[in-house]
Short mmCIF file of C-alpha atoms and ligand atoms in Angstrom, two decimals:
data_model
loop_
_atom_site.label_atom_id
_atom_site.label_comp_id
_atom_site.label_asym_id
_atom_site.label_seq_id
_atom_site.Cartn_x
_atom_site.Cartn_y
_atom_site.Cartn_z
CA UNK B 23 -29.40 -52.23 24.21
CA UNK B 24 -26.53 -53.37 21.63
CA UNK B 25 -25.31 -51.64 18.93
CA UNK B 26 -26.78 -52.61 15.31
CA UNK B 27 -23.82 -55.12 13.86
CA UNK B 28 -21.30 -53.53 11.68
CA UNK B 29 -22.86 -54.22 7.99
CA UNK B 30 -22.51 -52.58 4.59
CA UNK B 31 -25.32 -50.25 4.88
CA UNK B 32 -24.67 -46.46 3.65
CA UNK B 33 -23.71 -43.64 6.35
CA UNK B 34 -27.08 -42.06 5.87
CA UNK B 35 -28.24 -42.57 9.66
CA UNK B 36 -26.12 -41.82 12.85
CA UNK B 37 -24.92 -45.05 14.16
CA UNK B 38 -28.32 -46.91 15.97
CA UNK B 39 -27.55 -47.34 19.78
CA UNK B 40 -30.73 -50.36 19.85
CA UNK B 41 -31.46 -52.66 17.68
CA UNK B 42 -35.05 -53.75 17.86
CA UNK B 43 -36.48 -57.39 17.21
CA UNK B 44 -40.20 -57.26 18.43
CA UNK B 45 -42.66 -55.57 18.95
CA UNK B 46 -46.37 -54.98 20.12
CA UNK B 47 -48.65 -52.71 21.02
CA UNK B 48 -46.92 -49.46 22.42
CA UNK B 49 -43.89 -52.11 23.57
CA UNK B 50 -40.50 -52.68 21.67
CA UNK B 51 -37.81 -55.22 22.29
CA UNK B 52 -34.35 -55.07 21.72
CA UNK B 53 -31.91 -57.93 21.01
CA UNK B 54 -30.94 -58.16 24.35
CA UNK B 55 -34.66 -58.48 26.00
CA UNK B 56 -34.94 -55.03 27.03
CA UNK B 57 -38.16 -53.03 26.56
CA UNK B 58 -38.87 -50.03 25.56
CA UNK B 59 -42.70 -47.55 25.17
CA UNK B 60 -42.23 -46.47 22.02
CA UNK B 61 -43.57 -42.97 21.98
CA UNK B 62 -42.38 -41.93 18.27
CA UNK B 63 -44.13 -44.97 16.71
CA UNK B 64 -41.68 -45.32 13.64
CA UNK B 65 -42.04 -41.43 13.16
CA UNK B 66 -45.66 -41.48 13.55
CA UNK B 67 -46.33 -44.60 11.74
CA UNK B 68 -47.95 -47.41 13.50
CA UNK B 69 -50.88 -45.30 15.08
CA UNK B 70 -52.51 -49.09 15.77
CA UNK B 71 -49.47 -49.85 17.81
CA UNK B 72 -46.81 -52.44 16.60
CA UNK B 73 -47.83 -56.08 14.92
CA UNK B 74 -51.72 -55.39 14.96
CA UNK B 75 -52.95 -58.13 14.35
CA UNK B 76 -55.77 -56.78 12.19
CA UNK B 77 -52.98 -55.77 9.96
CA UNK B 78 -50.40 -58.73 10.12
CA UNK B 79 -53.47 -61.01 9.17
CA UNK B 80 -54.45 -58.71 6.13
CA UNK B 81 -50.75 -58.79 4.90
CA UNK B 82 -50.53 -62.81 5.42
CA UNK B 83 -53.84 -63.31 3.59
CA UNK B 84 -53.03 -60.76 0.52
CA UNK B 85 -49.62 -62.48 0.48
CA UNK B 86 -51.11 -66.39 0.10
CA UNK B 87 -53.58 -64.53 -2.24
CA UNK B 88 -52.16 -62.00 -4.88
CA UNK B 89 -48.90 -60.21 -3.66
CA UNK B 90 -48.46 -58.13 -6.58
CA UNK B 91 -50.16 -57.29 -10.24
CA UNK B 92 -48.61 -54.47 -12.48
CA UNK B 93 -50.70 -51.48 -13.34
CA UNK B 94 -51.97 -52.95 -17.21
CA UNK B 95 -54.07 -54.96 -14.81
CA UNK B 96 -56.52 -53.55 -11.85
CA UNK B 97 -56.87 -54.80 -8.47
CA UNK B 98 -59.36 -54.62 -5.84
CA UNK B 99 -57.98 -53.55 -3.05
CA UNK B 100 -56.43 -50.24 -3.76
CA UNK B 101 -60.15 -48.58 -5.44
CA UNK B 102 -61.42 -49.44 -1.92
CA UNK B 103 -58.67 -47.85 0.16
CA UNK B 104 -59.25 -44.55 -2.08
CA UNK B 105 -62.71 -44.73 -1.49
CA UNK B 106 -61.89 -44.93 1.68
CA UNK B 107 -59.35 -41.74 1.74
CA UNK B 108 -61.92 -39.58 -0.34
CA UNK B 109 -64.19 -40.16 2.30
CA UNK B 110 -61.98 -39.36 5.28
CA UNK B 111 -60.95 -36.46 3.30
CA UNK B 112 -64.30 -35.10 4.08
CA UNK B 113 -66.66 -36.14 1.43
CA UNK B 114 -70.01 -34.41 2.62
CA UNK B 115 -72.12 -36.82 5.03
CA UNK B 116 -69.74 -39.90 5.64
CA UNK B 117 -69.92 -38.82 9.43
CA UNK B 118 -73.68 -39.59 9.23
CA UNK B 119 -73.23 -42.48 7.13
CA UNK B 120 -72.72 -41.65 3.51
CA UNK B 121 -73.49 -43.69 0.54
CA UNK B 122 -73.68 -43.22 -3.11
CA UNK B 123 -72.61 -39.73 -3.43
CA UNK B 124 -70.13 -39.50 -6.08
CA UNK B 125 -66.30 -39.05 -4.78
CA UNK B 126 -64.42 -35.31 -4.63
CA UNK B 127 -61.05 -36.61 -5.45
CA UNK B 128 -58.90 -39.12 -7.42
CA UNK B 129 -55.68 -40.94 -6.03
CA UNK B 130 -52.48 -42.07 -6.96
CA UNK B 131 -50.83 -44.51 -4.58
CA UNK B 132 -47.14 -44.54 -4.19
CA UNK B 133 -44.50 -46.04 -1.85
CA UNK B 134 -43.08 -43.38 0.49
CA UNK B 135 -44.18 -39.30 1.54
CA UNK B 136 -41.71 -38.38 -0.78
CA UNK B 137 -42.83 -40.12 -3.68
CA UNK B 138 -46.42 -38.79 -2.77
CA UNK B 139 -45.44 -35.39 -2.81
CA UNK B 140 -43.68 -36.09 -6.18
CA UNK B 141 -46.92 -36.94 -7.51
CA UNK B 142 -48.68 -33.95 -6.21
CA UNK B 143 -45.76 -31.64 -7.38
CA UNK B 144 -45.38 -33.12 -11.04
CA UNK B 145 -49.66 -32.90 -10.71
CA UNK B 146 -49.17 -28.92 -9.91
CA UNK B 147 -46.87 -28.42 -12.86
CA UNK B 148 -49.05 -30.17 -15.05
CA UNK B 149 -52.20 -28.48 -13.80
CA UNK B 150 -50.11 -24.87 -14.22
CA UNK B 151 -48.69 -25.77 -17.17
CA UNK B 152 -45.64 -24.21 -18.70
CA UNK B 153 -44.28 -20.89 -17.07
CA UNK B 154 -46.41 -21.35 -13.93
CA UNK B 155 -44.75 -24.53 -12.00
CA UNK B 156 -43.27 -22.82 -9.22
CA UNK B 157 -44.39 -24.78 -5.98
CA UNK B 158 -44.14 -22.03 -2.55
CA UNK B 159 -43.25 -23.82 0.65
CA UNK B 160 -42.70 -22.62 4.15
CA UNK B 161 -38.84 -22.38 5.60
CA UNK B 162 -38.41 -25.05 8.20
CA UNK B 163 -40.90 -27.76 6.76
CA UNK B 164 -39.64 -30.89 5.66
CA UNK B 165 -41.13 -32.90 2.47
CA UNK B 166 -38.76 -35.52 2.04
CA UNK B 167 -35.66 -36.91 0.46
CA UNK B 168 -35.88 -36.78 -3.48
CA UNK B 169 -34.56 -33.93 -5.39
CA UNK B 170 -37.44 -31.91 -5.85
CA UNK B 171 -38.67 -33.00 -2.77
CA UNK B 172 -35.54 -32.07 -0.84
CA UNK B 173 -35.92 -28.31 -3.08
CA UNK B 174 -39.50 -28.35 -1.57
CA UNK B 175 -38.05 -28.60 1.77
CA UNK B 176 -37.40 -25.23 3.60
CA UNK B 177 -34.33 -26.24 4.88
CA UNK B 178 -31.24 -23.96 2.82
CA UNK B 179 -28.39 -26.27 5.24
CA UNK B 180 -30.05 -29.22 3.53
CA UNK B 181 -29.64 -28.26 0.07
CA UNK B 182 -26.12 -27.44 0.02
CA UNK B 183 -24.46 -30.75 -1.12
CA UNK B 184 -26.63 -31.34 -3.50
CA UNK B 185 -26.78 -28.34 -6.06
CA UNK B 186 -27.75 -27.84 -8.48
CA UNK B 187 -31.61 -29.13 -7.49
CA UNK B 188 -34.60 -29.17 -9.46
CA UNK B 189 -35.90 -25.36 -10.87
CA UNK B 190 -38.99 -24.06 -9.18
CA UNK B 191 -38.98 -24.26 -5.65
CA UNK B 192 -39.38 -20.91 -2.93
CA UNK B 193 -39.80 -20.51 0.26
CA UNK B 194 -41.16 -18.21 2.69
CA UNK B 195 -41.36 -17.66 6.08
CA UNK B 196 -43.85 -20.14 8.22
CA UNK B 197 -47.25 -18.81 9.48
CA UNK B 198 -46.71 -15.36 8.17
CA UNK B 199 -49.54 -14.80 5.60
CA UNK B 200 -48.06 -11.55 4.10
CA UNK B 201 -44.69 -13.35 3.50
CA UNK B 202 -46.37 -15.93 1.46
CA UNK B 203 -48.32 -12.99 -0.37
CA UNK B 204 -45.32 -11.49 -1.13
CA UNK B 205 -44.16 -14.13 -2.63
CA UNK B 206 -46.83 -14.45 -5.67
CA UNK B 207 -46.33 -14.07 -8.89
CA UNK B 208 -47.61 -15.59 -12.27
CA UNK B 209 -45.14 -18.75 -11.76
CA UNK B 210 -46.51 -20.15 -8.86
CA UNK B 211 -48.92 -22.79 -9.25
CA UNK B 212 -48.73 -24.25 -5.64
CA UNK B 213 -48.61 -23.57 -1.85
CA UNK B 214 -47.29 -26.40 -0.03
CA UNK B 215 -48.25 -26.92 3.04
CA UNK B 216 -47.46 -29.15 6.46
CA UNK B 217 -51.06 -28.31 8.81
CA UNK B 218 -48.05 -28.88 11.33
CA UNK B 219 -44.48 -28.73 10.71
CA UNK B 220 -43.53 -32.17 11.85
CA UNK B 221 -39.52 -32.67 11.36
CA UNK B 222 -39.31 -28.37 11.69
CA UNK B 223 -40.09 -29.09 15.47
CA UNK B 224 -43.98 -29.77 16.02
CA UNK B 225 -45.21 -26.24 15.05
CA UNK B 226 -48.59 -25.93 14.18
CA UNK B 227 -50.09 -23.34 11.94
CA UNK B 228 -52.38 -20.69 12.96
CA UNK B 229 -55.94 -21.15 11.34
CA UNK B 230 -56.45 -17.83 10.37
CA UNK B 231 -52.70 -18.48 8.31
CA UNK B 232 -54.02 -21.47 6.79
CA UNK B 233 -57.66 -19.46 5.96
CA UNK B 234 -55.84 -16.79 4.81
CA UNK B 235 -53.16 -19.00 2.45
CA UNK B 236 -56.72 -20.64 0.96
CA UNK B 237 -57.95 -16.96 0.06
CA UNK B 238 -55.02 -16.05 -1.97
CA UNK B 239 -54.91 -19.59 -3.84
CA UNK B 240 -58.57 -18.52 -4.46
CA UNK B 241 -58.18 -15.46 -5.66
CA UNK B 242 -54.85 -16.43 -7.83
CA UNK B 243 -56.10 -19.97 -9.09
CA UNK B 244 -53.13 -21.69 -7.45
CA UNK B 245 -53.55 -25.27 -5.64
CA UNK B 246 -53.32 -25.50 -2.26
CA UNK B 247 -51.52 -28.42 -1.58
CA UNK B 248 -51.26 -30.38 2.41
CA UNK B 249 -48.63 -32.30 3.22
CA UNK B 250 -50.15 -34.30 5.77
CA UNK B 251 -47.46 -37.57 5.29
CA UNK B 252 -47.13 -36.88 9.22
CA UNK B 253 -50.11 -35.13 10.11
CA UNK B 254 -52.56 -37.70 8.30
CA UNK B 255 -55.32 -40.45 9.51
CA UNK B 256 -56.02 -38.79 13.04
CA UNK B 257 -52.95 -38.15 14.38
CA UNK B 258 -53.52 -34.79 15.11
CA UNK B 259 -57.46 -35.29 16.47
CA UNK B 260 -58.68 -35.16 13.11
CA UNK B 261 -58.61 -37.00 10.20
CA UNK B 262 -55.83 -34.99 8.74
CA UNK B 263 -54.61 -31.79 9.85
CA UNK B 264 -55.88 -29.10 7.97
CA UNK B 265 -59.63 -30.15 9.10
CA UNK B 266 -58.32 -27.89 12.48
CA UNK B 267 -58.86 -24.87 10.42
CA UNK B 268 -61.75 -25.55 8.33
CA UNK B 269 -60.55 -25.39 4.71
CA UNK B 270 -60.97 -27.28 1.57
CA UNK B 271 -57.67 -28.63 0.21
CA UNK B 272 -57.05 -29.39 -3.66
CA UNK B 273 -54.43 -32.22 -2.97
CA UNK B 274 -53.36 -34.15 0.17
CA UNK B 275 -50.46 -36.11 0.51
CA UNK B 276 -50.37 -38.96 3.04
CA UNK B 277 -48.18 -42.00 4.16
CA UNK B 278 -46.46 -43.18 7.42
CA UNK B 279 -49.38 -44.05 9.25
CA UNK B 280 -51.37 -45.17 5.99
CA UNK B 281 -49.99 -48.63 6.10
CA UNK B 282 -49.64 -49.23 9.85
CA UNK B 283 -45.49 -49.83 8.75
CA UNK B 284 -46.49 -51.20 5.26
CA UNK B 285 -44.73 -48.97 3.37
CA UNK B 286 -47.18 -46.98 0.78
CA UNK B 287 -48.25 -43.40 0.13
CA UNK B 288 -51.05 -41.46 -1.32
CA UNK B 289 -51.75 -38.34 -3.14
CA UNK B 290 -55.46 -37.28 -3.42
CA UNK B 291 -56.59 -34.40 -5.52
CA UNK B 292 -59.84 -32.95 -5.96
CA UNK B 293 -61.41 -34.37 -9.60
CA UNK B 294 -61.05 -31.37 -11.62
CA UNK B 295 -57.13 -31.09 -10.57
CA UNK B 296 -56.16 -34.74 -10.91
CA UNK B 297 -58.08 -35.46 -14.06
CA UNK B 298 -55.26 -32.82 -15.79
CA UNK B 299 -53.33 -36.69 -15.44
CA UNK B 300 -53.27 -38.18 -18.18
CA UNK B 301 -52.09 -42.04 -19.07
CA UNK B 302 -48.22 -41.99 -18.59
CA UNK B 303 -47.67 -39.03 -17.03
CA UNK B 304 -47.06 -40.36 -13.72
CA UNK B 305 -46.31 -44.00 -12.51
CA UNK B 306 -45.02 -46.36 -9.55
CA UNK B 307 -44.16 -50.02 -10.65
CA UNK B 308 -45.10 -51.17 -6.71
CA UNK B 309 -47.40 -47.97 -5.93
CA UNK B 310 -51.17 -49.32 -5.09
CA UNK B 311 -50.06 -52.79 -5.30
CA UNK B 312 -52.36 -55.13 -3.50
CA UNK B 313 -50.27 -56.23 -0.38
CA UNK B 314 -49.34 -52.93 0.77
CA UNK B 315 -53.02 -51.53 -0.30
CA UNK B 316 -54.29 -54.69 1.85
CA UNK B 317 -52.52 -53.39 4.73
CA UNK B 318 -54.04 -49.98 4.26
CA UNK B 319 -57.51 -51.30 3.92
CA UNK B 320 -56.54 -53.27 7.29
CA UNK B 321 -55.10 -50.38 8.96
CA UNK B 322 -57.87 -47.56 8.09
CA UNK B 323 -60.68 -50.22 8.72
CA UNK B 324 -59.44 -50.24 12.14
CA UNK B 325 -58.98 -46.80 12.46
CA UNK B 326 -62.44 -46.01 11.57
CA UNK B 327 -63.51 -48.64 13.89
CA UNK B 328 -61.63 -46.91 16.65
CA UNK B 329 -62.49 -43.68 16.12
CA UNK B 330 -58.86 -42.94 16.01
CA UNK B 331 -58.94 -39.28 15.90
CA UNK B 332 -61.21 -39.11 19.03
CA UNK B 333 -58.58 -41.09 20.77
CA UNK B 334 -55.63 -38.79 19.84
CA UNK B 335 -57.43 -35.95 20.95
CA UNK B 336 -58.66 -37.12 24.62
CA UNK B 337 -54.57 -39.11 24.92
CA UNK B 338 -53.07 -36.04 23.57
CA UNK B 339 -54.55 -33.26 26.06
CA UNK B 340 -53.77 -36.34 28.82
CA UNK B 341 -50.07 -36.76 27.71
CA UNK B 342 -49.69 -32.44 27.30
CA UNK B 343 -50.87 -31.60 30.09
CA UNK B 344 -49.01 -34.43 32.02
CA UNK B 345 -46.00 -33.17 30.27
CA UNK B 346 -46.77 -29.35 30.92
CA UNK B 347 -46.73 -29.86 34.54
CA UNK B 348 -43.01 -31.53 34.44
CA UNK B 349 -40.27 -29.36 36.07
CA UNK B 350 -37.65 -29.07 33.08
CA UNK B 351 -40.56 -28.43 30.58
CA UNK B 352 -41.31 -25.05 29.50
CA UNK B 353 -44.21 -25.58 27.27
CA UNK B 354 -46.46 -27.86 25.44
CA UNK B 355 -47.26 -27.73 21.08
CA UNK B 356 -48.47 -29.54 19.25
CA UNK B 357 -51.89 -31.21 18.22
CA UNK B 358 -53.58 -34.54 18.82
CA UNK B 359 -50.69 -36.97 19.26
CA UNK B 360 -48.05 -34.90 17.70
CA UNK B 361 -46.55 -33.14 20.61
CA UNK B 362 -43.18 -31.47 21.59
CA UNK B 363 -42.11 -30.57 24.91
CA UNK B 364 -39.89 -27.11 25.00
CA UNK B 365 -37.44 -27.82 27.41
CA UNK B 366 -36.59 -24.90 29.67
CA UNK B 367 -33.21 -24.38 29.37
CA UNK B 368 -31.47 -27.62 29.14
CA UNK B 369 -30.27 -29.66 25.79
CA UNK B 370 -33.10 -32.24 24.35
CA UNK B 371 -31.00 -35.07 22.95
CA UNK B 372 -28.74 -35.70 26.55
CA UNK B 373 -32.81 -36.36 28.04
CA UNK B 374 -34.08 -38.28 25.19
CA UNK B 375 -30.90 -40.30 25.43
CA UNK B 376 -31.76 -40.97 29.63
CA UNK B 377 -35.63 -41.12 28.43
CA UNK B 378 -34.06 -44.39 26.08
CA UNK B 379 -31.73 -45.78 28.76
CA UNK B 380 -34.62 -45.83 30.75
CA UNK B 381 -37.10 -47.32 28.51
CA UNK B 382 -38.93 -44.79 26.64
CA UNK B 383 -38.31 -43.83 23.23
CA UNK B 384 -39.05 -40.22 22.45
CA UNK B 385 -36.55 -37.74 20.10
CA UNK B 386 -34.97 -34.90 20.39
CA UNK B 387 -36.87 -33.16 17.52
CA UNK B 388 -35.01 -29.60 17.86
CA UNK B 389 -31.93 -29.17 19.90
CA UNK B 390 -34.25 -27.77 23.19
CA UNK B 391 -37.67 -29.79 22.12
CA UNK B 392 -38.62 -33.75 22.65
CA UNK B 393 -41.17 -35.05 20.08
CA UNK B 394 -43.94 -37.20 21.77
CA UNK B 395 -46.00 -39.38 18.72
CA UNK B 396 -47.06 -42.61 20.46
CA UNK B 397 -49.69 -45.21 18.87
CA UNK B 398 -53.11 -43.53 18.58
CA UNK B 399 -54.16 -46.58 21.00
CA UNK B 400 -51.87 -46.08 23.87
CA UNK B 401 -53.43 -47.01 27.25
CA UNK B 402 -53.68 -43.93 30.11
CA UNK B 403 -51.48 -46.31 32.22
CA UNK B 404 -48.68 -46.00 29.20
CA UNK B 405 -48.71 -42.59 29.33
CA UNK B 406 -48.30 -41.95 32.73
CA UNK B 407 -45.62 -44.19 32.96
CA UNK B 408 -43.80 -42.10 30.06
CA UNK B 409 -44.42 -39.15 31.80
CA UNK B 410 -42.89 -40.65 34.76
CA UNK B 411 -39.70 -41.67 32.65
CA UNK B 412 -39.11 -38.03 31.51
CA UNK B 413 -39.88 -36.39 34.81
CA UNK B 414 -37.53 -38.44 36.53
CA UNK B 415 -34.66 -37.80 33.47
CA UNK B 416 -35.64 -33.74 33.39
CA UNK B 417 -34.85 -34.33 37.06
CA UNK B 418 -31.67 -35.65 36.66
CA UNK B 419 -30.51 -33.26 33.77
CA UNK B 420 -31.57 -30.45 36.46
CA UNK B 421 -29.72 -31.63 39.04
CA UNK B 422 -26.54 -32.22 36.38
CA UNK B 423 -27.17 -36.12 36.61
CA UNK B 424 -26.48 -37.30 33.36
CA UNK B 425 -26.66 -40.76 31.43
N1 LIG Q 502 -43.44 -35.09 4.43
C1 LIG Q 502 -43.47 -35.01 5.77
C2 LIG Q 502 -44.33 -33.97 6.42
C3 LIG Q 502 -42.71 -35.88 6.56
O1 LIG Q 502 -42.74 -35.78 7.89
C4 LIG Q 502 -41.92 -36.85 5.91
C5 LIG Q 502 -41.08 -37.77 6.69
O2 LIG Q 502 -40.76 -37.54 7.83
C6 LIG Q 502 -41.93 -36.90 4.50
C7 LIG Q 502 -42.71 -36.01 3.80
C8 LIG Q 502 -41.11 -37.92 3.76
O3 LIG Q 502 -41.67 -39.17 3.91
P1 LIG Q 502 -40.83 -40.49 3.50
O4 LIG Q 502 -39.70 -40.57 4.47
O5 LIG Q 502 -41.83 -41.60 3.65
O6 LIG Q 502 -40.38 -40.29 2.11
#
């Protein structure tokens, strides 16, 4: 296993017990040779596994080519990867091979989820304009690390060291429609929305929440605005999350798995909201650059090719109802390949700890609930040796066998 080495890095993590070298496919290594399925993926990042090589070679070849141009210059790559994006985002007819049709949305490309939802939040304000730049989000969802992205957060404990945060933030209770109505008034010019609370413990929203949250931003002219930095690029069975429930989004954020573990972000926005943007009101001195957009172009090339959201969907009822039938487990959420299992009665993170000791990497996303987000690509033989690693670690915490 081995500890990480002592080095001058911030306290901002707990202490790493593993310190990984390699990796490929659904397989990690650690410094010592030991291997590990990695069924968190980075937090839901690589969804091709780790070191595709479809990627790796895109990344080698845009770095021998043109690593980086500023933005007074264009570059190829990153207009095709939001062509690309608009298209997944459900431009009408790509399914049966679309061409020519004009694109619904414009994107900005940044580095990180946060920074994406910093776009899409400055994007609100300036779409609202002055006195209405209030942005709702649910309590328990998580939209990153930034001040106002931190505010956005629905997390109070979260919060407290850093007062005072950026004015304009509220937040309501998740999945309950007349809590976010409530809510309303002439400030708010955005709902922000996870399809599935990822960090707040794999919770999923119910459609007729999500259909009813679209009404009111109907009827009140206020964006409705997806977080899907977790949820995105078919990890939940769909292209992005909120396609579950059969709305039409004015902005989508996006990142982890855009990039395969290149780090970049996106925020897309139908045309009429992000053409409010104007030169100079937003910026990113790396964001759309052409390595990391070569990666993307890589990543969602292979994706497509895949069919990736048809393979979440057919591993992800495998893996839940694998997991469902475990003694220890209570229940099964989730969507896709964004699951948690609800342990019944015993504490997550001891089990996630035997889970790693054993060689599976999972996390103890609530204090009772193990995340499961492997590689869209994992093999039916991976997952049912998983399941076998946490069956035989529930076992052990039943039984009061501990790591
Ligand atoms: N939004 C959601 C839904 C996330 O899950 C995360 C990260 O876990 C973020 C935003 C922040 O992304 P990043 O860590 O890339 O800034």
């Amino acid at each position: 296993m081995s500890a990480a080495m002592p080095a001058p890095l911030m306290p901002t993590y707990a202490a790493p017990a593993v310190t990984l070298v390699r990796g490929e496919g659904t397989t990690v290594w650690d410094d010592e040779g030991g291997s590990y399925l990695d069924f968190l993926t980075g937090l839901a990042v690589c969804s091709l596994g780790h070191s595709h090589p479809g990627v790796a070679e895109a990344v080698s070849t845009q770095a021998r080519t043109l690593l980086h141009v500023s933005n007074l210059f264009a570059n190829q790559v990153g207009p095709e990867v939001a062509t690309t994006l608009d298209r997944l985002l459900g431009t009408p007819g790509w399914a049966d091979g679309w061409a020519g049709a004009e694109p619904r949305g414009r994107v900005f490309f940044a580095n990180s989820g946060a920074e994406a939802n910093e776009c899409a939040i400055k994007l609100a304000r300036r779409v609202g304009g002055r006195g209405r730049h209030v942005v709702i989000s649910a309590l328990g969802s998580f939209h990153g690390r930034t001040l106002a992205t931190l505010h956005a957060t629905g997390q109070p404990a979260k919060h407290e060291a850093f007062q005072p945060l950026p004015e304009g933030f509220r937040h309501v209770a998740w999945d309950d429609l007349a809590a976010l109505e409530a809510a309303l008034d002439p400030t708010v010019a955005a709902i922000l929305l996870e399809p599935l609370q990822g960090e707040g413990g794999v919770k999923p929203a119910s459609a007729a929440y999500v259909q009813g949250v679209r009404r009111l931003c109907d009827e009140r002219g206020i964006l409705l605005m997806f977080d899907e930095v977790q949820t995105g690029l078919g990890r939940t069975g769909r292209w992005f999350g909120h396609q579950h429930f059969g709305v039409v989004p004015d902005v989508v954020t996006m990142a982890k798995a855009l990039g395969n573990g290149v780090p970049i972000g996106a925020c897309w926005a139908r045309a009429e909201v992000a053409e409010v943007f104007e030169p100079g009101d937003h910026g990113s001195t790396f964001g759309g650059q052409p390595l990391a957009a070569a990666a993307a172009r890589a990543t969602l090339a292979a994706l497509v090719d895949l069919d990736a959201p048809t393979l979440a969907a057919a591993q992800g009822e495998r893996l839940a109802a694998a997991l469902a039938d475990l003694p220890g487990v209570a229940s099964v959420r989730g969507m896709g390949l964004l699951l948690a299992a609800e342990l019944d009665g015993l504490a997550s993170k001891p089990v996630a700890d035997a889970c790693l000791a054993a060689g599976l990497i999972v996390n103890a996303v609530t204090p009772t609930a193990l995340r499961f987000a492997p590689p869209l690509v994992v093999s039916d033989d991976e997952v049912d040796r998983a399941v076998a690693i946490v069956g035989v670690a529930l076992a052990d915490a039943l039984a009061g066998v501990g790591p």
